[in-house]
Coordinates of C-alpha atoms in Angstrom, one line a residue:
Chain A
X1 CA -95.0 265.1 107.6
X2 CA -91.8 265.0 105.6
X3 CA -90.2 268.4 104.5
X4 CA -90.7 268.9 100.9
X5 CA -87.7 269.0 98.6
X6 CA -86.5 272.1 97.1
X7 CA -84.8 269.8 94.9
X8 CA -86.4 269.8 91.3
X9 CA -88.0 266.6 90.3
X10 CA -86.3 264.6 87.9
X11 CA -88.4 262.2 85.5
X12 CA -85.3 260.1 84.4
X13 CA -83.4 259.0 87.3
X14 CA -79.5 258.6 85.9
X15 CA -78.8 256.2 88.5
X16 CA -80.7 253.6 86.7
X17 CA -79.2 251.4 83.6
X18 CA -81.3 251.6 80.9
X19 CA -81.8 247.8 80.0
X20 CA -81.5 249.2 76.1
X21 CA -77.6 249.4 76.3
X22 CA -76.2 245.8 75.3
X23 CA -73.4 246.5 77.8
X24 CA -75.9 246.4 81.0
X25 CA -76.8 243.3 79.5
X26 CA -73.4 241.8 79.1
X27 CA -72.7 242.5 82.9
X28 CA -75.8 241.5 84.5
X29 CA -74.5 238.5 82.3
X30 CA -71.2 238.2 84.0
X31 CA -72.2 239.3 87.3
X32 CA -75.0 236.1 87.5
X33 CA -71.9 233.7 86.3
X34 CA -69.9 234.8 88.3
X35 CA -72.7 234.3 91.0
X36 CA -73.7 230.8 90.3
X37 CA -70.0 229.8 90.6
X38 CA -69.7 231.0 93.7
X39 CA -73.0 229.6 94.8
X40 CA -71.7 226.1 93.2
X41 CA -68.7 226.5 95.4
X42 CA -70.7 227.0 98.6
X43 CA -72.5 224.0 97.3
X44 CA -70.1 221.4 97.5
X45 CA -68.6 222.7 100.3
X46 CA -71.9 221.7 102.1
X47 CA -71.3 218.6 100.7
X48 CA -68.2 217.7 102.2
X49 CA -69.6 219.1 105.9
X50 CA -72.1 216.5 105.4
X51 CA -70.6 213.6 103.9
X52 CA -67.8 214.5 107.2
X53 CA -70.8 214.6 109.6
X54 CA -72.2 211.2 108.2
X55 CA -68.6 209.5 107.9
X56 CA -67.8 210.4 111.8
X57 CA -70.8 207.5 112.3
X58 CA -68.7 205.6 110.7
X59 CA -68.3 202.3 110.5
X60 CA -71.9 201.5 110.3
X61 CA -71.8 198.3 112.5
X62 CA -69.2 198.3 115.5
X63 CA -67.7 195.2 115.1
X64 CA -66.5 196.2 111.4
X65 CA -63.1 194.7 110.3
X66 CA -60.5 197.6 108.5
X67 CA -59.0 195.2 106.8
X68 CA -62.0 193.7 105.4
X69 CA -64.5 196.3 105.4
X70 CA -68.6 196.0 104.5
X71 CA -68.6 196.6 100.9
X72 CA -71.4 198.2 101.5
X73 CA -69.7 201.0 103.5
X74 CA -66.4 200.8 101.4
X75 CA -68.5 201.8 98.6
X76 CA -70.3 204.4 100.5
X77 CA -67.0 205.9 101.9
X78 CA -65.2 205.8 98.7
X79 CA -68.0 208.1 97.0
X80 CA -68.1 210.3 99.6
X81 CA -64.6 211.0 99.6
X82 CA -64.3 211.6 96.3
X83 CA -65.4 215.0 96.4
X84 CA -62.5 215.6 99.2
X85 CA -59.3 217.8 99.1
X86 CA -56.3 216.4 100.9
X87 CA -57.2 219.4 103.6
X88 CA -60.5 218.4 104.1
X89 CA -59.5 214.5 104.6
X90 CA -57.4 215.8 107.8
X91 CA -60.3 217.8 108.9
X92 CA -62.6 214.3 109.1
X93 CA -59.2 212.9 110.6
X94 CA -59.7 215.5 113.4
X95 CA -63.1 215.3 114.3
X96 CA -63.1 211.9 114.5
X97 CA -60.4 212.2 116.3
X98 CA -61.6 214.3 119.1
X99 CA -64.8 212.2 119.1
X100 CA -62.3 209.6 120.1
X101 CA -62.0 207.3 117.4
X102 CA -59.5 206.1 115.4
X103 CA -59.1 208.4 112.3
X104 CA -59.1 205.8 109.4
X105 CA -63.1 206.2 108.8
X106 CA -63.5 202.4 108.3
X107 CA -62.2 201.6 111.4
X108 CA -64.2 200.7 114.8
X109 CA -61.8 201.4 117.2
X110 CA -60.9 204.1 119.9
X111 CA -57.4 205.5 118.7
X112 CA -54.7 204.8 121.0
X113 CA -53.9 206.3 123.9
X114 CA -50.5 207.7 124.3
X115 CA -48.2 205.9 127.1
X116 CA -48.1 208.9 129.0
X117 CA -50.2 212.6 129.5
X118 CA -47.2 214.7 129.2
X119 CA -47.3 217.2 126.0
X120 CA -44.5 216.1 124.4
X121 CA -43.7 212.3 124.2
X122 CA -40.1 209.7 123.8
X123 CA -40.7 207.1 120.7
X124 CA -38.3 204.5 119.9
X125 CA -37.5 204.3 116.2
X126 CA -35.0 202.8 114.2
X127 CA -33.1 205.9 114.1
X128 CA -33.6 206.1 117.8
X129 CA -35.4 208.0 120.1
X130 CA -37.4 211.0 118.8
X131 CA -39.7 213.9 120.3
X132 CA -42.9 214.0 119.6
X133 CA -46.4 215.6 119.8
X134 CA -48.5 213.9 122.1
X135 CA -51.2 214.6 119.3
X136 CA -49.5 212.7 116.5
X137 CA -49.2 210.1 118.9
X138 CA -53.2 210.1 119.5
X139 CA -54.5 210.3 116.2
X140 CA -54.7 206.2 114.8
X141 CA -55.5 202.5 116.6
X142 CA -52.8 201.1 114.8
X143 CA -49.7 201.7 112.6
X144 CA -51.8 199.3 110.1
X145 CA -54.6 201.9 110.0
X146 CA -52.6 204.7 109.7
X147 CA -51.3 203.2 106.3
X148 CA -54.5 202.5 105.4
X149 CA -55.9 206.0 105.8
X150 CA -52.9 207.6 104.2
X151 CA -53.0 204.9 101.6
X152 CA -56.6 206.7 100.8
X153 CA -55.2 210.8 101.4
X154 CA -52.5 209.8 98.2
X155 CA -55.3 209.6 96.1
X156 CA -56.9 213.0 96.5
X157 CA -56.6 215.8 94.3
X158 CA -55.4 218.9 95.8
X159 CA -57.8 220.8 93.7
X160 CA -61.3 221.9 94.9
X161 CA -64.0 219.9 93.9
X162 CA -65.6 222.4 91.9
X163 CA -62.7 223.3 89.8
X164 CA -62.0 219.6 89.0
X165 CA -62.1 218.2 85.4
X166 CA -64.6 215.1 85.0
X167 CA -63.0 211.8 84.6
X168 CA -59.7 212.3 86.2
X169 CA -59.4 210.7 89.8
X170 CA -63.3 209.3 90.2
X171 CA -62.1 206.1 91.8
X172 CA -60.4 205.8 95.1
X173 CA -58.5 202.7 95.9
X174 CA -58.9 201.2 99.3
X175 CA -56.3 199.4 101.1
X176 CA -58.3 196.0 101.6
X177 CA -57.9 192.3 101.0
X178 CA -61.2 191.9 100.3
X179 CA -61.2 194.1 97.1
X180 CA -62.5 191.1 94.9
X181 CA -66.0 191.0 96.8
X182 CA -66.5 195.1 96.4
X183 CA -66.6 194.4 92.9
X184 CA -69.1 191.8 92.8
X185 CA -71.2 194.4 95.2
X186 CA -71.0 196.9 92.5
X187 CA -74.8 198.0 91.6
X188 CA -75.0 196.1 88.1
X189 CA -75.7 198.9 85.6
X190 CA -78.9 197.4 83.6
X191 CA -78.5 197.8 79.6
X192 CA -81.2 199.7 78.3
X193 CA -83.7 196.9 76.4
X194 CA -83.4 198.1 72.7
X195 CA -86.9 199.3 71.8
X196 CA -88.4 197.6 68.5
X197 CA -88.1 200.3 66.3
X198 CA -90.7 200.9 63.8
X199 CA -89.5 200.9 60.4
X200 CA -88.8 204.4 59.2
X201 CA -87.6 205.7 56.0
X202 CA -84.3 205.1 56.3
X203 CA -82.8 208.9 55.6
X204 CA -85.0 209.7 58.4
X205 CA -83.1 207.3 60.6
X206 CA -79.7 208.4 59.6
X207 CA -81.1 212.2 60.6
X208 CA -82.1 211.0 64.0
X209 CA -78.6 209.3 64.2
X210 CA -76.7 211.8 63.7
X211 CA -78.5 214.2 65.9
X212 CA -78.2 211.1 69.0
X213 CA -74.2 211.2 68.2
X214 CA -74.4 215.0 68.8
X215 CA -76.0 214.6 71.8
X216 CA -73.5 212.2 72.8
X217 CA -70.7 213.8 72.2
X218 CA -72.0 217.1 73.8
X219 CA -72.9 214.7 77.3
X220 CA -69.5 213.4 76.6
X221 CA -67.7 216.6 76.6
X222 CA -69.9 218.2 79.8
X223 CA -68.8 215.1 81.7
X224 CA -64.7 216.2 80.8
X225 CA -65.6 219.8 81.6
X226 CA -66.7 217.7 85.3
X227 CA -70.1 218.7 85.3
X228 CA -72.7 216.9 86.9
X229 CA -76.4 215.8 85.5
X230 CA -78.5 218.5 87.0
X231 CA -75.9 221.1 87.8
X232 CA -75.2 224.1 86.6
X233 CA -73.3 223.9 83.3
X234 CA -69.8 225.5 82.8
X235 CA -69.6 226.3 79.4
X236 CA -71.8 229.4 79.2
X237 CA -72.9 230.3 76.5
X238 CA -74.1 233.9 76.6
X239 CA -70.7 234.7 77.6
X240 CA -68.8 232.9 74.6
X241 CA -69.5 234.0 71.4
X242 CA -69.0 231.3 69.0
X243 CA -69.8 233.4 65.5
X244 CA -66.9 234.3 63.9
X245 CA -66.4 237.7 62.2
X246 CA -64.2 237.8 59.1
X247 CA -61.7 241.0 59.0
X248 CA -62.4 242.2 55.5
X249 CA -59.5 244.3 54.5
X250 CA -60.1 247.1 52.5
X251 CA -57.1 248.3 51.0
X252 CA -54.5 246.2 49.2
X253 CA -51.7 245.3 51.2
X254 CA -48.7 247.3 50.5
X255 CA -45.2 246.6 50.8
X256 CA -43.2 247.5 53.2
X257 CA -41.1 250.8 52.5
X258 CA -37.3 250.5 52.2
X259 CA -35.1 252.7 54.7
X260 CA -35.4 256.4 53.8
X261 CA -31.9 257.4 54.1
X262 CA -29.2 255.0 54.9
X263 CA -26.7 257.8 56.6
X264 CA -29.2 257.7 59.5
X265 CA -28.6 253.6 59.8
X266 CA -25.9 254.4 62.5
X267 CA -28.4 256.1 64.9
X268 CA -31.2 253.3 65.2
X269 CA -31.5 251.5 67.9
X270 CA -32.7 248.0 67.3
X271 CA -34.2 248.8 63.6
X272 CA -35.9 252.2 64.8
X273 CA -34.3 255.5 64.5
X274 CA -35.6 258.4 67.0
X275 CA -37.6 261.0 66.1
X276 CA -35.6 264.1 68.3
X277 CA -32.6 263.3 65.7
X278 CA -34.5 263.8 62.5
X279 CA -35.7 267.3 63.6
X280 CA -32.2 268.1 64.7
X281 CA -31.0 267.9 61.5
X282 CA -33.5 269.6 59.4
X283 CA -33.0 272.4 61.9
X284 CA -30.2 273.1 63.8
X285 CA -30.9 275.3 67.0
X286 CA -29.7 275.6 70.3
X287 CA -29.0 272.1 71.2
X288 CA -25.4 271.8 72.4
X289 CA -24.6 275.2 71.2
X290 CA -26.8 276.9 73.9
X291 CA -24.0 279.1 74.7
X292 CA -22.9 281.0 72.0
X293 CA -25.2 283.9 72.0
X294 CA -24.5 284.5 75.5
X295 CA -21.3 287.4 76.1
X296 CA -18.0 286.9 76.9
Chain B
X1 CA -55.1 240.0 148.4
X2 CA -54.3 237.1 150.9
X3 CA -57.4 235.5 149.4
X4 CA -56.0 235.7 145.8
X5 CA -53.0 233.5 146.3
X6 CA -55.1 230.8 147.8
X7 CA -57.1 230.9 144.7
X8 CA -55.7 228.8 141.3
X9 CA -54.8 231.1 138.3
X10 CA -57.3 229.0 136.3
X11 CA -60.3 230.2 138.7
X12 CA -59.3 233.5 138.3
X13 CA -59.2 233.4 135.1
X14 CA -63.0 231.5 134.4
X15 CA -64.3 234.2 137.1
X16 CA -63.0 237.2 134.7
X17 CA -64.8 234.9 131.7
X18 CA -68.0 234.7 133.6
X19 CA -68.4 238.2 134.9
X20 CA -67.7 239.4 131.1
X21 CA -70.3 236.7 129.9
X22 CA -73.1 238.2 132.5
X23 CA -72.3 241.6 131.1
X24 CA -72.5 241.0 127.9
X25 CA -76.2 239.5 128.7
X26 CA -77.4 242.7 130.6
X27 CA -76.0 245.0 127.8
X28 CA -77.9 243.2 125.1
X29 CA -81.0 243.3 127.3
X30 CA -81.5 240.0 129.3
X31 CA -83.0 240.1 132.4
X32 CA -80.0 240.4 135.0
X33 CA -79.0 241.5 138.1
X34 CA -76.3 243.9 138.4
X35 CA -74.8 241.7 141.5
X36 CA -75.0 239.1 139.2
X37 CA -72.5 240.6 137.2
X38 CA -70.4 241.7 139.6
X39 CA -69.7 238.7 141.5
X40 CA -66.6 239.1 144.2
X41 CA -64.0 235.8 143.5
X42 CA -64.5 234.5 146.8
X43 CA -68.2 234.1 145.9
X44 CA -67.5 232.7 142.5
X45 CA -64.8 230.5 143.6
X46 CA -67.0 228.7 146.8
X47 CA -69.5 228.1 144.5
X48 CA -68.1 226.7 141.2
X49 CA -64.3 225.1 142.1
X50 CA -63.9 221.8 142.3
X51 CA -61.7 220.1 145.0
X52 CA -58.6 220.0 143.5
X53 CA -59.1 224.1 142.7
X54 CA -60.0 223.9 139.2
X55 CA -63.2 225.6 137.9
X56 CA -65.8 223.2 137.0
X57 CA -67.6 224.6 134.1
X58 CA -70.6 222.4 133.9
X59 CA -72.0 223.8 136.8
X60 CA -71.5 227.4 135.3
X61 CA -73.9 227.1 132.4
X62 CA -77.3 229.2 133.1
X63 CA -80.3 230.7 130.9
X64 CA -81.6 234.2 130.4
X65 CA -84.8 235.9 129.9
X66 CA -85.1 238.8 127.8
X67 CA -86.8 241.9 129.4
X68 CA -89.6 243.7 128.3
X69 CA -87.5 246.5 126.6
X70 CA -85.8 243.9 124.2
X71 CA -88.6 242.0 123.2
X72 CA -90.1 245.3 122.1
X73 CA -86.4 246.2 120.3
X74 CA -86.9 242.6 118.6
X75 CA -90.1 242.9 117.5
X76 CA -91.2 244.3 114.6
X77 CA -93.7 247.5 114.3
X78 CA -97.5 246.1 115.0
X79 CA -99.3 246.1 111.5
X80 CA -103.1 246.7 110.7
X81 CA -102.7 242.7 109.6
X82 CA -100.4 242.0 112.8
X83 CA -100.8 243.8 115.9
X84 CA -99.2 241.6 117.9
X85 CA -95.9 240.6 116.0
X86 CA -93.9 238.0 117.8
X87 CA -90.7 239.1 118.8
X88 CA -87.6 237.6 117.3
X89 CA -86.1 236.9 120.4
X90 CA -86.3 234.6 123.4
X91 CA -84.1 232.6 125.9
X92 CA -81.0 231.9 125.6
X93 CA -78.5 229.5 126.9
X94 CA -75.3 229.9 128.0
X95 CA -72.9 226.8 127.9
X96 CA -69.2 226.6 129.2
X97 CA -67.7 223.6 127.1
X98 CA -65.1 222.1 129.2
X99 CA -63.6 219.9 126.6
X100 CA -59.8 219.9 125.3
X101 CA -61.0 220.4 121.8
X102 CA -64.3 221.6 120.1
X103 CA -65.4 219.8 117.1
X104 CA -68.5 218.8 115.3
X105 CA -69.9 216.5 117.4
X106 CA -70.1 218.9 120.8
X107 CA -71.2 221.5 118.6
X108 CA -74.1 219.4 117.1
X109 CA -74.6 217.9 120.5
X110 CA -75.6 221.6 121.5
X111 CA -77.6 222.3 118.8
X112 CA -79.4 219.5 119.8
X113 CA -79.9 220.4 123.1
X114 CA -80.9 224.1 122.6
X115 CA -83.5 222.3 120.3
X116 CA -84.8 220.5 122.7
X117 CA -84.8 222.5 125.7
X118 CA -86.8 224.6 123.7
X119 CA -84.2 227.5 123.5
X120 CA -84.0 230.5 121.2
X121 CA -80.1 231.2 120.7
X122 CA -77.1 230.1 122.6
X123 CA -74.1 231.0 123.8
X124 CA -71.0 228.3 123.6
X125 CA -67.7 229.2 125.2
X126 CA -64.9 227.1 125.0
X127 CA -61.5 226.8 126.0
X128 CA -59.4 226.7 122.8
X129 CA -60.7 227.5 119.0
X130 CA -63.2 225.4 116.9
X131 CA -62.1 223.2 114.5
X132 CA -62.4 224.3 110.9
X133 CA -65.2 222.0 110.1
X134 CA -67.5 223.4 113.2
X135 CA -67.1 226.7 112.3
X136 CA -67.9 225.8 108.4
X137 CA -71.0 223.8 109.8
X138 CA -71.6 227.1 112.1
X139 CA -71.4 229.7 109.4
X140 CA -74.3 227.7 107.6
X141 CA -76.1 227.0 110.3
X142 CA -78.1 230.4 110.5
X143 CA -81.0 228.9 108.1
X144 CA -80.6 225.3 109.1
X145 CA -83.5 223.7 110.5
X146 CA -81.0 221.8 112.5
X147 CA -80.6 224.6 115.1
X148 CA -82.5 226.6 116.8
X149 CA -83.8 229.5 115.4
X150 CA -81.9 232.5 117.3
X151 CA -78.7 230.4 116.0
X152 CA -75.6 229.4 117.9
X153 CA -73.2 232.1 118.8
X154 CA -69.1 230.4 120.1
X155 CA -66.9 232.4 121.8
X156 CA -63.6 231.6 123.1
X157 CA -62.6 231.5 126.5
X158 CA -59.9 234.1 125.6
X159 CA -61.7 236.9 124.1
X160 CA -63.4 237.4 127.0
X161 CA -61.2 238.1 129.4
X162 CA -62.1 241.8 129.3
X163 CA -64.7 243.4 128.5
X164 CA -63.9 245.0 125.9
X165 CA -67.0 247.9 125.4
X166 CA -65.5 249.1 128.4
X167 CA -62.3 250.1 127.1
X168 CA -61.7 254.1 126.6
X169 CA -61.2 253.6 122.8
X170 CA -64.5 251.6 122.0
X171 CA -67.3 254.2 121.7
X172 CA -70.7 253.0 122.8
X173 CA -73.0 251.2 120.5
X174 CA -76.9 251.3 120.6
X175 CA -78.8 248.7 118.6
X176 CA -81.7 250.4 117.1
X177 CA -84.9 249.0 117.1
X178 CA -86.7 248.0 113.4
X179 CA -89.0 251.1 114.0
X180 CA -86.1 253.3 114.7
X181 CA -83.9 252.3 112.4
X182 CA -87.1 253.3 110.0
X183 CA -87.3 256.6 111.4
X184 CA -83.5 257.2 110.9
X185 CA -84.0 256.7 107.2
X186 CA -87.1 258.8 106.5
X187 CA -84.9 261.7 108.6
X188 CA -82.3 261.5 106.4
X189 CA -83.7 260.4 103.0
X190 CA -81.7 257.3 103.1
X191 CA -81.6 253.7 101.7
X192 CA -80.7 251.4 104.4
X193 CA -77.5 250.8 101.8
X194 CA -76.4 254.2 101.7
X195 CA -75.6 253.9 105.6
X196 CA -71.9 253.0 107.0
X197 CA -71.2 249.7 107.2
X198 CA -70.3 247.4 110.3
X199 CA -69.5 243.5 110.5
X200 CA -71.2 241.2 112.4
X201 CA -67.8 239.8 112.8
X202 CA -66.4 242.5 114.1
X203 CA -65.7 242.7 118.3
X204 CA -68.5 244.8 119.2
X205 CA -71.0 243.4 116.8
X206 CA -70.3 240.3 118.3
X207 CA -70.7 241.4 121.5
X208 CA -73.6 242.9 120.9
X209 CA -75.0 239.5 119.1
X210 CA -76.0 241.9 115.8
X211 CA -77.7 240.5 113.1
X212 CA -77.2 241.2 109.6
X213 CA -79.4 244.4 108.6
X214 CA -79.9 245.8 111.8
X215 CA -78.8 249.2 112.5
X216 CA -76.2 250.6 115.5
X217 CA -76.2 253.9 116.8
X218 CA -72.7 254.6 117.7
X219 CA -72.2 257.3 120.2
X220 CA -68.5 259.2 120.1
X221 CA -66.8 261.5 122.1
X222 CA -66.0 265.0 119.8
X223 CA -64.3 267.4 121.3
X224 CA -66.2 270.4 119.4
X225 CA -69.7 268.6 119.6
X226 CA -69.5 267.0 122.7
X227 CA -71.3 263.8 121.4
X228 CA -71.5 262.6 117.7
X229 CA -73.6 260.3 117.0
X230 CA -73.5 257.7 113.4
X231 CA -74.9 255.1 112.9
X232 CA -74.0 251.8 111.0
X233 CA -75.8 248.8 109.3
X234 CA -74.8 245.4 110.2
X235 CA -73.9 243.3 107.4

């Protein structure tokens, strides 16, 4: 049996927040959107582990061509990428590189292999011979490729996907002579057949209208804020308070007062004269003349 | 000592990795003998070099059984609905990875074969670090249907060349079991919240393999008690 309290018992536990105070509200608020961006963060960083998983498979038949790629996986890579920071790009780079590929992910290849297995390798260049990495050496097929892939790092944004603004940087360029046919592969985007409309009075119409261009404009602007059909929406409203409160002013506004004494215009300091002054001149006490009451 | 020269640093080094791995699995609670874990080199070294003297870790790799006393710590309390809960708990698999680098595809690969072989949790070790992407694919991996359902534990080849729960300073831990850890609260009028705190990332938790929410009873030395006990909640 549990030992009985000597405690007495409370009926309102003070621990709890009443849900009556609008403040509890406010930060149960906050708190949940502070939550959902977090849990949109861990969301797209899923995203890029998987789009990484399915683009070390990469390309999708073996005897693909990097300079003319399937448009079928160009597309594919390019929207998976998109989502990409430069940091992530080097991670794929990595994997595939110790799956032993070559790290441009439209490329078939093994990378190269590195003349020698010391750690540290000679490489002729134009300014002559240079130490380097064994790694760096390892990490492409061909000097073509690694232009290729770097051609495609350039491109993305050093920002996190989910703090990106819509409509800047959607479209990756590839490095490709075959660019012409990925456009032709493009999924055509079907028009939407105008319905017959039935004749309506036409005020009616112009209502409808107007409440369409809304609509419009509000999909227009969630697509700059970057958000996506089905995700969580930025702009939160129970945290921004759009009505605006007027500051009625109750008293006329009064002039400003002129300078009570000029004689004191000497002592201000940027416009504003010390207080400790004013009361040593009304009355005049020990200040420096501490001394005089003492003897001798 | 004569013996010890003879022997490559490397080997020496894999033996003192392995003798720390089969401790770890006898202090959780997997069925193990205590020669097991006390292997001498010379033993270790006939049976797992290869010719040329280095260790050859694929022949290392080996599978535990939990005993009776940890099934019963990783089962919950029997229920008028469920008397006979299934313990959360079951074989595991220890894997040395011999590759230069570990990435996503050896850790998937593993996954993969835990899965199949039917396996509860593994153990990888590997020579160097992860790459960033396996651990991110790791961290997730706890509710994945991918894996299997104990999840995938990595360790690194250096971390384990002592044993650390056997160094003066580390005081000894004691997972509790759920029914335990239930009678700890009622005793002291607690919310499991109200407890200390431990991470799972932390050396010992790791060690230990701790979950989040369970519960370690962590045994000091106190110069005016003698022993003082406390006990902290895995998160």
């Amino acid at each position: 049996m549990a030992p009985k309290s000597i405690l007495k018992k409370s009926t309102v536990s003070t621990n709890e927040p009443s849900a009556s105070s609008p403040f509890t509200q406010r930060h149960r608020d906050t708190a949940l959107h502070h939550a959902n961006l977090i849990e949109q963060q861990k969301v797209v960083e899923k995203e890029v582990l998987q789009s990484i998983i399915t683009l070390l498979d990469f390309p999708t038949s073996p005897d693909a061509d990097p300079t003319r790629p399937a448009p079928s996986d160009a597309l594919r890579f390019q929207d998976l990428i998109i989502s990409f920071q430069t940091s992530d790009y080097d991670s794929l780079i990595e994997e595939r590189n110790i799956a032993d590929k070559c790290g441009y992910a439209l490329c078939p290849r093994p990378k190269k292999k590195a003349p020698s297995s010391a750690r540290k390798q000679f490489i002729e260049t134009d300014k002559g011979v240079e130490i380097v990495d064994k790694k760096t050496l390892e990490v492409w097929c061909s000097e073509d490729c690694a232009r290729r892939a770097l051609y495609v790092k350039v491109q993305l944004s050093e920002e996190p996907a989910w703090m990106r603004r819509g409509g800047v940087g959607d479209k990756i360029e590839l490095l490709v002579e075959n660019a012409a046919e990925h456009h032709k592969a493009l999924p055509l985007r079907l028009k939407q057949a105008p319905a017959s409309k039935p004749v309506v009075e036409e005020e009616e119409e112009d209502i409808a209208g107007a409440w369409a261009a809304r609509d419009d404009a509000l999909a227009d602007l969630a697509l700059e804020r970057g958000e996506k059909p089905g995700r969580l929406s930025k702009a939160n409203r129970e945290l921004l308070q759009t009505d605006i409160k007027e500051r009625v002013q109750s008293t006329p506004p009064a002039p400003p007062e002129p300078p009570q004494s000029s004689g004191q215009s000497h002592m201000a300091i940027e416009g504003h004269v010390p207080r400790a002054n004013k009361s040593n001149e009304s009355d005049d006490e020990d200040g420096q003349d501490w001394d005089k009451h003492l003897p001798g | 000592m004569d013996d010890r020269n003879n022997i490559s640093p490397a080997m020496i080094r894999m033996w003192r990795v392995y003798r720390t791995v089969k401790e770890m699995c006898m202090d959780r609670g997997y069925e193990m003998l205590q020669e097991d874990t006390e292997i001498p080199l010379e033993v270790f070294n006939a049976r797992f070099s290869k010719e040329d003297g280095e260790p050859d870790r694929t022949r290392m790799h080996f599978s535990c059984q939990p005993t009776e006393a940890m099934l019963a710590k990783y089962s919950d309390p029997p229920t008028a609905k469920i008397p006979h809960p299934v313990p959360q708990i079951g074989t595991i698999w220890v894997e040395f990875n011999s590759d230069e680098n570990v990435g996503l595809k050896q850790l998937r690969d593993y996954m993969q074969h835990l899965v199949n072989g039917n396996f509860y949790s593994g153990i990888m070790i590997c020579s160097k670090p992860m790459t960033g992407m396996a651990l991110r694919l790791l961290r997730g991996s706890a509710g994945i249907e991918e894996g299997p359902k104990g999840g995938v534990e990595v360790f690194v080849e250096q971390d384990l060349l002592v044993n650390i729960t056997k160094h003066e300073l580390v005081p000894k831990h004691v997972l509790l079991s759920k029914e335990e850890k239930q009678q700890l609260l009622e005793r002291y009028r607690l919310r499991e919240t109200q407890l200390p705190r431990i991470q799972v990332t932390d050396p010992v938790a790791k060690y230990l393999g701790l979950r989040r929410g369970q519960v370690v009873k962590i045994i000091r030395k106190s110069e005016t008690a003698g022993r003082y006990a406390s006990y902290r909640w895995a998160i």
